[in-house]
Amino acid sequence: MTNFAAIENGLLSQWRLARWRLLSLWGGLRAPPLRLLVRYLSSERPWHSPRSVQIEATSKCNLRCPTCSHKADEGSGQHLTGERLRKIIDRLPSSPARVRLSGIGEPLLNPHFFSLVDILAERGIKCDFITNGTLLLPRMREGILSRANIDEVIVSCDGARKSTFESCRVGADFDSWKQLVADFLAEAKRRRRQTLRVSASTVVSKQNLNELGDIIRLAADLSINRVTLLSPIPVDDVAVSLCPSPTEMSSVHLEELERMAAVLGVRICCALGPRSSLPPASIPQCMQPWEYVFIRANGAIQPCCALFGSDKAAVMGNMLEQDFTEIWRGARFREFRRTSALGTNSLCRLCPYY
């Protein structure tokens, strides 16, 4: 018996996809055409290797931040080993120019972190990482500053006052953190002023929404010249409850913050939400499934750097067990791209950056 419902759904999907391609092509004319056009021509199968690679140095962390899914994973996680990193890099179709050695954990917690950096250096690969700053002790500072292929360090800073900072970064001591970061920046400025970028990253939540100006002033005091403001990722109900509403976000006057920051010598980069409404299903804003892979410490490949918490994970395959091309161009990844392109991907629709 002919399944007319299936045929109808298939035709509808094809129509939605065709509409998406046309609208996206029109939008691409206003954006960098060569970067976007290739992706618009095929919703499922990219014609290239990933342009951006992130490899998780560890899935263990020493903090329990309320906007992070790791807070529920007490005692769990694992460190990336040098053997695994070599296997991962060797299995990529081409050697990346750079790798971000960060994930859900604190990279400096991995006792072999600098061995990982050295393995990348042997292959001519630059790297950066995101740290909560609580482990920037003298030995760690020396390890970072003595390795030329580390060209950027991003330090998390979610509060300028002790009470706010410690409620956002549960387990950290603000005074200790501030001193460690200040010492690291002073030494970095002395030894690697031209070759190491140090920036700050702030997750904007209900807890620190009224403190953004003070965070920028703190960054200036510490000689940090760039602050990225990020929306919380709704990994669970706690994180959702901390996401500022559109009304609350309207109280943030970005132009005033930017003017104040410019006077202080700080540049603000914004990736803020949440939106008051979701974008049209036919015009996706995120290109990560086409140009990026996130590789967990256990080898699992995920298509984005945002919703990778334990209850929001979308695993495409495992780098340690499968050929990369088999995963990158496989049915699971193609379906993820297709639904993301159509606006029907339930995981993508949770994300404020989609």
Coordinates of C-alpha atoms in Angstrom, one line a residue, residues 92-287:
L92 CA 41.9 14.0 10.8
P93 CA 41.9 14.3 7.0
S94 CA 44.2 17.3 7.2
S95 CA 46.2 18.8 10.0
P96 CA 44.4 21.8 11.5
A97 CA 46.3 25.1 11.8
R98 CA 45.1 25.5 15.4
V99 CA 43.2 23.6 18.0
R100 CA 41.2 24.8 21.1
L101 CA 42.2 22.5 24.0
S102 CA 39.1 23.1 26.0
G103 CA 35.8 21.4 26.7
I104 CA 33.5 20.9 29.6
G105 CA 36.4 20.7 32.2
E106 CA 39.3 22.8 33.4
P107 CA 42.2 22.1 31.0
L108 CA 44.9 22.9 33.6
L109 CA 43.5 20.1 35.8
N110 CA 44.9 17.5 33.3
P111 CA 48.4 16.6 34.7
H112 CA 49.5 16.0 31.1
F113 CA 48.2 19.2 29.7
F114 CA 51.6 20.6 28.6
S115 CA 52.4 17.2 27.0
L116 CA 49.3 17.7 24.8
V117 CA 50.5 21.2 23.9
D118 CA 53.9 19.8 22.9
I119 CA 52.3 17.1 20.7
L120 CA 50.5 19.9 18.8
A121 CA 53.7 21.9 18.6
E122 CA 55.5 18.9 17.1
R123 CA 53.0 19.0 14.3
G124 CA 53.2 22.8 13.8
I125 CA 49.7 23.4 15.4
K126 CA 48.9 26.5 17.4
C127 CA 46.5 26.2 20.3
D128 CA 44.4 28.2 22.8
F129 CA 42.3 27.2 25.8
I130 CA 39.7 28.5 28.2
T131 CA 40.6 28.4 31.9
N132 CA 38.6 29.3 35.1
G133 CA 41.9 30.9 36.3
T134 CA 42.0 29.1 39.7
L135 CA 45.0 27.0 38.7
L136 CA 47.3 29.7 37.3
L137 CA 50.0 28.9 39.8
P138 CA 53.7 29.6 39.1
R139 CA 54.3 26.2 37.6
M140 CA 51.3 26.6 35.3
R141 CA 52.4 30.1 34.3
E142 CA 55.8 28.9 33.3
G143 CA 54.3 26.1 31.3
I144 CA 52.1 28.4 29.4
L145 CA 54.6 31.2 28.8
S146 CA 57.4 28.9 27.7
R147 CA 55.4 27.4 24.9
A148 CA 55.2 29.6 21.8
N149 CA 52.4 27.6 20.2
I150 CA 50.0 28.7 22.9
D151 CA 49.0 32.0 21.5
E152 CA 45.8 32.8 23.4
V153 CA 44.4 32.2 26.9
I154 CA 40.8 33.0 27.7
V155 CA 40.1 33.5 31.4
S156 CA 36.5 33.1 32.7
C157 CA 35.3 36.1 34.8
D158 CA 31.7 36.1 35.8
G159 CA 31.7 38.7 38.6
A160 CA 33.6 41.8 39.8
R161 CA 32.5 41.4 43.4
K162 CA 33.4 38.6 45.7
S163 CA 29.8 37.5 46.4
T164 CA 28.8 37.5 42.7
F165 CA 31.9 35.8 41.5
E166 CA 31.7 33.0 44.0
S167 CA 28.0 32.4 43.4
C168 CA 28.7 32.1 39.6
R169 CA 32.0 30.1 40.0
V170 CA 31.1 27.8 42.8
G171 CA 34.2 26.5 44.5
A172 CA 36.5 29.4 43.6
D173 CA 37.8 32.1 45.9
F174 CA 37.6 35.6 44.3
D175 CA 40.6 37.1 46.1
S176 CA 42.8 34.2 45.2
W177 CA 41.6 34.1 41.6
K178 CA 42.2 37.8 41.2
Q179 CA 45.8 37.6 42.5
L180 CA 46.6 34.5 40.3
V181 CA 45.2 36.2 37.2
A182 CA 47.0 39.5 37.9
D183 CA 50.3 37.7 38.5
F184 CA 49.9 35.7 35.2
L185 CA 49.0 38.8 33.2
A186 CA 52.0 40.8 34.6
E187 CA 54.4 38.0 33.7
A188 CA 52.8 37.5 30.3
K189 CA 53.1 41.2 29.6
R190 CA 56.8 41.1 30.5
R191 CA 57.7 38.0 28.6
R192 CA 55.2 37.6 25.7
R193 CA 53.6 41.0 25.1
Q194 CA 53.5 40.5 21.3
T195 CA 52.9 36.8 21.0
L196 CA 50.2 35.9 23.6
R197 CA 46.7 37.2 23.7
V198 CA 44.9 37.1 27.0
S199 CA 41.1 37.8 27.1
A200 CA 38.2 37.4 29.4
S201 CA 34.9 35.5 28.9
T202 CA 31.8 36.4 30.9
V203 CA 28.6 34.3 31.0
V204 CA 25.9 37.0 31.4
S205 CA 23.2 35.7 33.8
K206 CA 20.7 37.1 36.3
Q207 CA 23.5 36.9 38.9
N208 CA 25.8 39.4 37.2
L209 CA 23.6 41.3 34.8
N210 CA 23.9 44.5 36.8
E211 CA 27.6 44.1 37.2
L212 CA 28.8 44.2 33.6
G213 CA 30.3 47.6 33.9
D214 CA 32.3 46.6 37.0
I215 CA 33.5 43.4 35.2
I216 CA 34.9 45.6 32.4
R217 CA 36.6 47.9 34.9
L218 CA 38.1 44.8 36.6
A219 CA 39.4 43.6 33.2
A220 CA 41.0 47.0 32.6
D221 CA 42.6 46.9 36.1
L222 CA 44.0 43.5 35.2
S223 CA 45.3 44.7 31.8
I224 CA 42.9 42.5 29.9
N225 CA 42.0 44.3 26.7
R226 CA 39.1 42.1 25.4
V227 CA 36.0 40.8 27.1
T228 CA 33.5 38.5 25.4
L229 CA 29.9 38.6 26.8
L230 CA 28.1 35.3 26.3
S231 CA 24.6 34.0 26.9
P232 CA 24.1 31.1 29.2
I233 CA 23.5 27.8 27.4
P234 CA 20.3 26.2 28.7
V235 CA 21.8 22.8 29.6
D236 CA 19.3 22.1 32.3
D237 CA 16.6 23.7 34.4
V238 CA 19.0 25.6 36.7
A239 CA 20.8 27.1 33.8
V240 CA 17.5 28.1 32.2
S241 CA 16.4 29.8 35.4
L242 CA 19.6 31.9 35.3
C243 CA 19.1 33.1 31.7
P244 CA 18.0 36.8 31.7
S245 CA 14.7 37.5 30.1
P246 CA 14.4 39.8 27.1
T247 CA 13.0 42.5 29.4
E248 CA 16.0 42.1 31.7
M249 CA 18.4 42.1 28.8
S250 CA 16.9 45.3 27.6
S251 CA 18.3 47.0 30.7
V252 CA 21.8 46.4 29.3
H253 CA 22.9 49.4 27.3
L254 CA 25.7 47.9 25.1
E255 CA 26.6 51.1 23.4
E256 CA 27.2 52.8 26.8
L257 CA 29.3 49.7 27.9
E258 CA 31.3 49.9 24.7
R259 CA 32.0 53.6 25.1
M260 CA 33.1 53.1 28.7
A261 CA 35.2 50.1 27.7
A262 CA 36.9 52.0 24.8
V263 CA 38.0 54.7 27.3
L264 CA 39.5 52.0 29.4
G265 CA 41.2 50.3 26.5
V266 CA 39.0 47.3 26.5
R267 CA 37.2 45.8 23.5
I268 CA 33.8 44.2 24.0
C269 CA 32.7 41.2 21.9
C270 CA 29.1 40.3 22.2
A271 CA 27.3 37.0 21.6
L272 CA 24.2 37.7 23.7
G273 CA 20.6 36.4 23.8
P274 CA 18.2 35.2 24.6
R275 CA 16.0 36.2 21.7
S276 CA 12.4 37.3 22.2
S277 CA 11.5 34.9 19.4
L278 CA 13.2 32.1 17.5
P279 CA 14.6 32.9 14.1
P280 CA 12.7 31.9 10.9
A281 CA 13.1 28.1 10.4
S282 CA 14.3 28.8 6.9
I283 CA 17.3 30.9 7.8
P284 CA 19.7 29.2 10.3
Q285 CA 22.2 31.5 11.9
C286 CA 24.7 28.8 12.9
M287 CA 27.2 27.2 10.5

